[in-house]
């Protein structure tokens, strides 16, 4: 069966998936972009975002590439889609990523406020799901046609799916930075009691990669 | 001036320095010994604990060895010294480590209950300090004769010294294990606001080592 996977999700040493005070200017929160220094220069990411043929190879790139393999749909929390809170004021906001977002699959955005789907260039369509996390997963699985569903985040959304026992796998990249405050992935989540163990562990100069699965 | 340093302090991926339900049988808490698999086989540790000339070398051993260099005294929280809580019932308990503890320096144990010092084999003397963390540091610095003071733990003791702004350096070893619950080092401690940054980062197969300092 199609799996629900968290992939390439970056954490600080102190366990934060985003910094404090997220805003239009600081979508990752203060200091949050430092979490992603391992992935930005990789060949996979440079190709994905900029169509460039250059970029780094090695452990970081291997994990970046794995993050895109066999993914047929994505699920995002509302705050990952944008800074707009509450009812949509209009149809203006179409995500952080410009006309051609780097998903290239259906993307299911969790929200309490209904909105018509948005078809973007490159095969990404944003669908807005108001019926909760189970409904979003059902829609994403149907859209993925047997491939896996990638759960993009943020922290609050991942925690909801973890508590519901629905996440098959997490690849976390622990960056050598301290954020001090923000959204703490493991706060209030007992990963061991939920059945997860670390099944893979590899480090580059820029991040420690771990894969957590139920065993 | 003599520095106060946390060295070779192991954390789980989810940020715990010890597992839940610490006891005489499980001094590190349930699963807590898994945190220390990186250090146990090292040449430094095998020599220190068993007088053996064998053991592993490399990144883990390098950090284990650094943990013993230029250390003139230790500070431990009461719970690291033993499982006894409240007033000392008698003089029976002399630490976890047998007749010849692996400190070989004066060791200052924080406690609310006075007790006479205990001189052990190999140069370790346990002193019991009832006047709080500042007094313990003052005593340790005096005893260290210009060398550094190592703050052994546990988590609650380290947090007290962090909040007081007294820790010069932390070397943490993040082990690829999940503990799920226990004592969380970063819970309620904003390391970034306290001025710490990650200044060194190296990984072995068994742990990711980071050094945090005020910059």
XYZ file of C-alpha atoms in Angstrom, chain A residues 31-196:
166
model
C 17.014 31.528 11.794
C 14.870 28.851 10.166
C 16.590 29.006 6.781
C 19.791 27.778 8.484
C 18.087 24.410 8.861
C 18.112 23.905 5.119
C 21.716 24.655 4.226
C 22.351 20.953 3.712
C 19.790 20.650 0.910
C 19.987 23.952 -0.979
C 23.289 23.308 -2.784
C 22.546 19.679 -3.706
C 22.325 18.680 -7.363
C 18.782 17.434 -6.768
C 17.597 20.707 -5.309
C 19.431 22.904 -7.793
C 17.792 20.932 -10.616
C 14.375 20.986 -8.941
C 14.284 24.680 -8.125
C 16.413 26.273 -10.812
C 16.748 23.678 -13.563
C 20.516 23.783 -13.090
C 22.775 20.863 -13.943
C 25.302 21.746 -11.249
C 25.145 21.091 -7.501
C 26.747 18.935 -4.859
C 26.614 15.160 -4.700
C 27.103 12.799 -1.764
C 25.062 11.936 1.315
C 22.998 15.128 1.356
C 22.138 14.825 -2.319
C 21.322 11.130 -1.939
C 18.745 11.945 0.724
C 17.381 14.890 -1.259
C 16.899 12.587 -4.259
C 15.228 9.896 -2.147
C 12.787 12.560 -1.025
C 11.387 12.815 -4.536
C 11.304 9.142 -5.529
C 7.954 7.406 -5.887
C 5.965 10.369 -4.563
C 2.509 10.637 -6.111
C 0.991 13.344 -3.911
C 1.838 15.725 -1.074
C 0.063 16.889 2.067
C 0.869 20.307 3.562
C -0.407 22.148 6.589
C -2.038 25.483 5.895
C 0.910 27.435 7.288
C 3.326 25.729 4.918
C 1.194 26.897 2.018
C 1.338 30.506 3.081
C 1.150 33.186 5.744
C -2.592 33.844 5.298
C -4.602 32.944 8.426
C -8.378 32.624 8.810
C -10.786 32.803 5.847
C -9.156 33.384 2.445
C -9.601 37.132 1.719
C -9.377 36.456 -2.038
C -7.766 34.056 -4.502
C -4.547 36.032 -4.680
C -2.197 33.851 -2.615
C -1.047 30.793 -4.570
C 1.785 29.534 -2.369
C 5.384 30.588 -1.762
C 6.752 29.013 -4.900
C 5.747 31.086 -7.918
C 3.973 29.840 -11.057
C 5.733 26.475 -11.207
C 5.956 24.996 -7.687
C 8.487 22.217 -7.033
C 5.871 19.530 -6.292
C 4.712 18.427 -9.745
C 1.945 16.321 -8.182
C -1.413 17.000 -6.542
C -0.843 18.782 -3.189
C -3.486 18.567 -0.463
C -3.498 21.583 1.832
C -5.158 21.198 5.243
C -7.337 24.192 6.089
C -10.528 25.077 7.899
C -11.566 27.345 5.025
C -12.788 25.948 1.710
C -11.278 27.134 -1.532
C -11.356 25.992 -5.166
C -8.355 23.985 -6.417
C -5.525 25.861 -8.107
C -3.835 24.256 -11.101
C -0.275 25.538 -11.452
C 2.333 25.026 -14.147
C 4.414 21.841 -14.083
C 1.710 19.480 -12.848
C 1.174 20.869 -9.336
C -2.461 21.313 -8.323
C -3.291 22.640 -4.864
C -6.417 21.093 -3.363
C -7.855 22.470 -0.125
C -9.174 19.893 2.329
C -11.464 21.027 5.135
C -12.488 17.593 6.464
C -9.325 16.883 8.490
C -6.197 14.782 8.311
C -7.828 11.413 7.553
C -9.789 12.865 4.639
C -6.659 14.571 3.301
C -4.741 11.304 3.434
C -7.556 9.453 1.685
C -7.637 12.035 -1.109
C -3.857 12.041 -1.412
C -3.685 8.239 -1.581
C -6.335 8.182 -4.306
C -4.450 10.833 -6.255
C -1.072 9.114 -5.808
C -2.131 6.078 -7.887
C -0.199 3.572 -5.807
C 2.841 5.766 -5.238
C 3.655 7.172 -1.787
C 2.318 10.337 -0.183
C 4.822 12.834 1.166
C 3.855 14.763 4.258
C 5.655 18.083 3.894
C 4.910 19.593 7.300
C 4.922 21.763 9.256
C 5.552 20.469 12.747
C 1.934 20.740 13.957
C 0.670 18.809 10.944
C 3.279 16.069 11.331
C 2.416 15.762 15.026
C -1.276 15.289 14.184
C -0.448 12.468 11.785
C 2.023 10.910 14.265
C -0.551 10.880 17.065
C -3.043 9.287 14.674
C -0.528 6.515 13.964
C -0.537 7.263 10.225
C 3.114 8.064 9.456
C 5.052 5.109 8.024
C 8.480 6.709 7.858
C 10.334 9.888 8.772
C 13.646 11.047 7.355
C 14.925 13.878 9.512
C 17.987 15.987 8.784
C 19.462 17.427 11.957
C 21.359 20.599 11.155
C 24.205 21.801 13.397
C 22.387 24.943 14.464
C 20.492 26.091 17.543
C 17.176 27.889 17.056
C 16.335 28.332 20.731
C 12.581 28.424 20.244
C 9.995 27.694 17.589
C 8.072 24.567 16.701
C 9.475 21.538 18.535
C 8.802 18.274 16.689
C 9.177 15.914 19.650
C 7.456 18.079 22.253
C 4.526 16.081 23.566
C 5.196 13.245 21.119
C 6.582 10.008 22.559
C 8.145 8.506 19.450
C 9.252 5.363 21.241
C 5.797 4.682 22.646
C 4.369 5.252 19.163
C 6.606 2.417 17.990
C 9.337 4.269 16.098
